[in-house]
Tab-separated table of C-alpha atoms in Angstrom:
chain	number	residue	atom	x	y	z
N	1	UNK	CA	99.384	87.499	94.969
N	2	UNK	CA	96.531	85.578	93.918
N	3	UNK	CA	94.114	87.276	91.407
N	4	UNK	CA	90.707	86.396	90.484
N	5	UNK	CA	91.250	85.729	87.070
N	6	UNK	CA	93.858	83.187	88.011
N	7	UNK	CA	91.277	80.556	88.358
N	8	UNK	CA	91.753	77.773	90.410
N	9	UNK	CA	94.338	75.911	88.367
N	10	UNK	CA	96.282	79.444	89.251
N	11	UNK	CA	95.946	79.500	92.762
N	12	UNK	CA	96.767	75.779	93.171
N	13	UNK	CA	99.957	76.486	90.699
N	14	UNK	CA	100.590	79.472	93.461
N	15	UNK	CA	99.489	77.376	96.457
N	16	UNK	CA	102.194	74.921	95.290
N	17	UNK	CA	105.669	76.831	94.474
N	18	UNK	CA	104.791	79.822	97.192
N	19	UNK	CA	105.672	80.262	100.810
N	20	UNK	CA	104.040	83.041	101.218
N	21	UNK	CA	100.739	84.260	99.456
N	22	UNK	CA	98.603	87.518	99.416
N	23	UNK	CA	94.964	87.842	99.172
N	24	UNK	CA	93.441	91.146	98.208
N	25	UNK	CA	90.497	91.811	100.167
N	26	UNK	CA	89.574	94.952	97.633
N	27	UNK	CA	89.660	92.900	95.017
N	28	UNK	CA	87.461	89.970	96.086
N	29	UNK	CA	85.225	93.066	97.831
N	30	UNK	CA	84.437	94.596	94.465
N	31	UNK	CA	84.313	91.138	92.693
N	32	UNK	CA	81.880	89.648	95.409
N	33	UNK	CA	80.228	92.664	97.262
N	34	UNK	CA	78.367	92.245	100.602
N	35	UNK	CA	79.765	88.182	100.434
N	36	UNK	CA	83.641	89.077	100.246
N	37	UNK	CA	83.905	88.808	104.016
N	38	UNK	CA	83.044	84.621	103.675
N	39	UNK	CA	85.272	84.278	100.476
N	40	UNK	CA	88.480	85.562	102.069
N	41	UNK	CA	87.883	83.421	104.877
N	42	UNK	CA	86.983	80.872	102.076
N	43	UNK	CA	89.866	81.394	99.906
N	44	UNK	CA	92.751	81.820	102.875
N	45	UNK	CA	91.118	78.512	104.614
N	46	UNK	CA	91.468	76.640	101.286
N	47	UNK	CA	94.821	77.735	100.892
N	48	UNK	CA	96.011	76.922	104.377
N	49	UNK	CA	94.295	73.826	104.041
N	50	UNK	CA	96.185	72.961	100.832
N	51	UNK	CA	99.319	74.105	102.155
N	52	UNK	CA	99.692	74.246	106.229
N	53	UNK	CA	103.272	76.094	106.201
N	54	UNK	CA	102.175	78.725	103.671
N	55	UNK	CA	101.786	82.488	104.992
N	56	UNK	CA	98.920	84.111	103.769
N	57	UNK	CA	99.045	87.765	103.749
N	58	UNK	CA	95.874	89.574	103.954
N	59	UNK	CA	96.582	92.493	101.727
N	60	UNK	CA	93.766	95.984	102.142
N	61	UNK	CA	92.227	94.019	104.848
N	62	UNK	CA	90.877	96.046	107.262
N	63	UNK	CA	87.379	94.586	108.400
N	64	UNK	CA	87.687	93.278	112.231
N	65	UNK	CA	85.159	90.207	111.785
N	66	UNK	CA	87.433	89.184	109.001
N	67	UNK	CA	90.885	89.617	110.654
N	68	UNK	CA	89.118	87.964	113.811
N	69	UNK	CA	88.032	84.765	111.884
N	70	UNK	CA	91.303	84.900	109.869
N	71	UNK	CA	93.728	84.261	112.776
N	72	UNK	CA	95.729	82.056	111.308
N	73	UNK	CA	97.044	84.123	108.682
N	74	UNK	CA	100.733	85.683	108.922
N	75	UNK	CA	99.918	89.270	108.194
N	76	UNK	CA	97.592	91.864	107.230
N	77	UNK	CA	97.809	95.552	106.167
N	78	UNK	CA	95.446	98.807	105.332
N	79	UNK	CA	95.649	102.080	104.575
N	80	UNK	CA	92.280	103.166	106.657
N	81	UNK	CA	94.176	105.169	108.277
N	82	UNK	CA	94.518	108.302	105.752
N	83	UNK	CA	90.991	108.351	105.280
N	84	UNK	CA	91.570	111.024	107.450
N	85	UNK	CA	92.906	113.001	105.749
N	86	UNK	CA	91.748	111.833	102.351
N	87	UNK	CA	88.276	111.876	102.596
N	88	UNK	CA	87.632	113.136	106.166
N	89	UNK	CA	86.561	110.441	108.131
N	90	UNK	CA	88.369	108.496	111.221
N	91	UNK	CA	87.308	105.266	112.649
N	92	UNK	CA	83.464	105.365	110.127
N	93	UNK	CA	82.354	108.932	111.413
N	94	UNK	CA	83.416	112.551	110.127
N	95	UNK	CA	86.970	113.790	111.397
N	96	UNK	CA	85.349	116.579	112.157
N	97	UNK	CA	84.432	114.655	115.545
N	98	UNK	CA	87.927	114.408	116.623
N	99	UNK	CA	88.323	116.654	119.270
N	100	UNK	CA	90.984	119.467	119.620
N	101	UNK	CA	92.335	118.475	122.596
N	102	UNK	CA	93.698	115.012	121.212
N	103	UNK	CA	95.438	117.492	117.916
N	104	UNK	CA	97.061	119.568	120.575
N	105	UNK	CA	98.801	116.587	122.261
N	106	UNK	CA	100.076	115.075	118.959
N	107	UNK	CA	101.338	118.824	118.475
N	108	UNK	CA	104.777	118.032	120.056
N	109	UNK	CA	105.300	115.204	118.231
N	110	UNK	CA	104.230	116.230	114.793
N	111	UNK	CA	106.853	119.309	115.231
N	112	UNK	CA	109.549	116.892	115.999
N	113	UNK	CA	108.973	115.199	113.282
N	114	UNK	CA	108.221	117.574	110.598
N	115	UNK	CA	111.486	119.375	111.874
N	116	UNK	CA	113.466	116.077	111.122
N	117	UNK	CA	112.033	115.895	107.443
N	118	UNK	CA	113.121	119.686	107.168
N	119	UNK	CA	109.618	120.800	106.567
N	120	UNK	CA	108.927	123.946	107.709
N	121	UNK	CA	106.338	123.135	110.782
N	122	UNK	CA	102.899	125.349	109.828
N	123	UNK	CA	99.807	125.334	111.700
N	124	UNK	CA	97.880	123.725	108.363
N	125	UNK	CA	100.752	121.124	108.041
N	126	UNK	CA	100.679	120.403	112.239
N	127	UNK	CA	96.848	120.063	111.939
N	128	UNK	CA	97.105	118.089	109.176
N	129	UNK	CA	99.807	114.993	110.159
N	130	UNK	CA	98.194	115.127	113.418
N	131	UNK	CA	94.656	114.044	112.991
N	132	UNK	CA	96.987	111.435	110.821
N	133	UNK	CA	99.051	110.724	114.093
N	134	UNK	CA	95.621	110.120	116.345
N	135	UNK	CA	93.809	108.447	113.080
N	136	UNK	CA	97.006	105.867	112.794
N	137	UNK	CA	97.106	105.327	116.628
N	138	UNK	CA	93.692	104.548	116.892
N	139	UNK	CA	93.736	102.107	114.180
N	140	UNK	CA	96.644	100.294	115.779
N	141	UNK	CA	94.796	100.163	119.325
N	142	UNK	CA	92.026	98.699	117.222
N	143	UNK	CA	94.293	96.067	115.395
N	144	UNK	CA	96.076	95.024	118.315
N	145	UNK	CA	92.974	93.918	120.068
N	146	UNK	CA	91.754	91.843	116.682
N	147	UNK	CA	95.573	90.124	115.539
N	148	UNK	CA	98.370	91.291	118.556
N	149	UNK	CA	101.121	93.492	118.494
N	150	UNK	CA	101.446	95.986	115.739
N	151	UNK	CA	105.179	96.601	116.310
């Protein structure tokens, strides 16, 4: 993974003996605020410009703009996802919003699933993995329409 303090003489040392190379999107975020967007698309383009075979792994990177302008990278991940559950939002607005209905469906499935974990199903513990269950399979849909399959 490339880090910021690796300088340029680091990244090209990467560049060179790597096949595959990760860029943290946090990282350059907090390093270059409102302008990290245009210096991961900066960095991976350099890279893959450097190095045409390489795949770049966009590690944290969650921003659709950026995954849309980054197509030619291998991979991406995030973690948006358990906002949820962490901090109560889905999708930028309050999980509160999520309606009942869509918990209720996931209801099934979360049982099946805490049953195979042997945890003892509750009604906090159903709520709970399910607004994770609608909060991850909304993120995919939204994914999938920016880089393809998610499977």
């Amino acid at each position: 993974m490339f880090h910021i303090e690796d300088g340029q003489k680091g990244l090209d040392r990467l560049i060179e003996f790597s096949d595959y190379l990760a860029i943290g999107a946090p990282e350059l975020r907090r390093v270059k605020g409102k302008d990290y967007k245009e210096a991961v698309y900066r960095l991976a383009s350099y890279i893959k410009n450097r190095k045409p075979d390489i795949d770049i792994h966009l590690l944290g990177c969650t921003d659709k703009s950026v995954l849309n302008k980054c197509r030619f990278c291998a991979s991406a991940d995030s973690t948006s996802w358990e906002e949820v559950n962490r901090y109560g939002i889905c999708m930028g607005r309050e999980a509160r919003y999520l309606r009942e209905e869509s918990i209720e469906s996931a209801i099934p499935h979360i049982k099946k699933m805490l049953y195979y974990c042997h945890i003892k199903p509750t009604q906090k513990r159903v709520k709970y993995y399910g607004k994770f269950h609608i909060a991850a399979s909304l993120h995919k849909m939204l994914y999938e329409r920016c880089a393809g399959g998610q499977d």
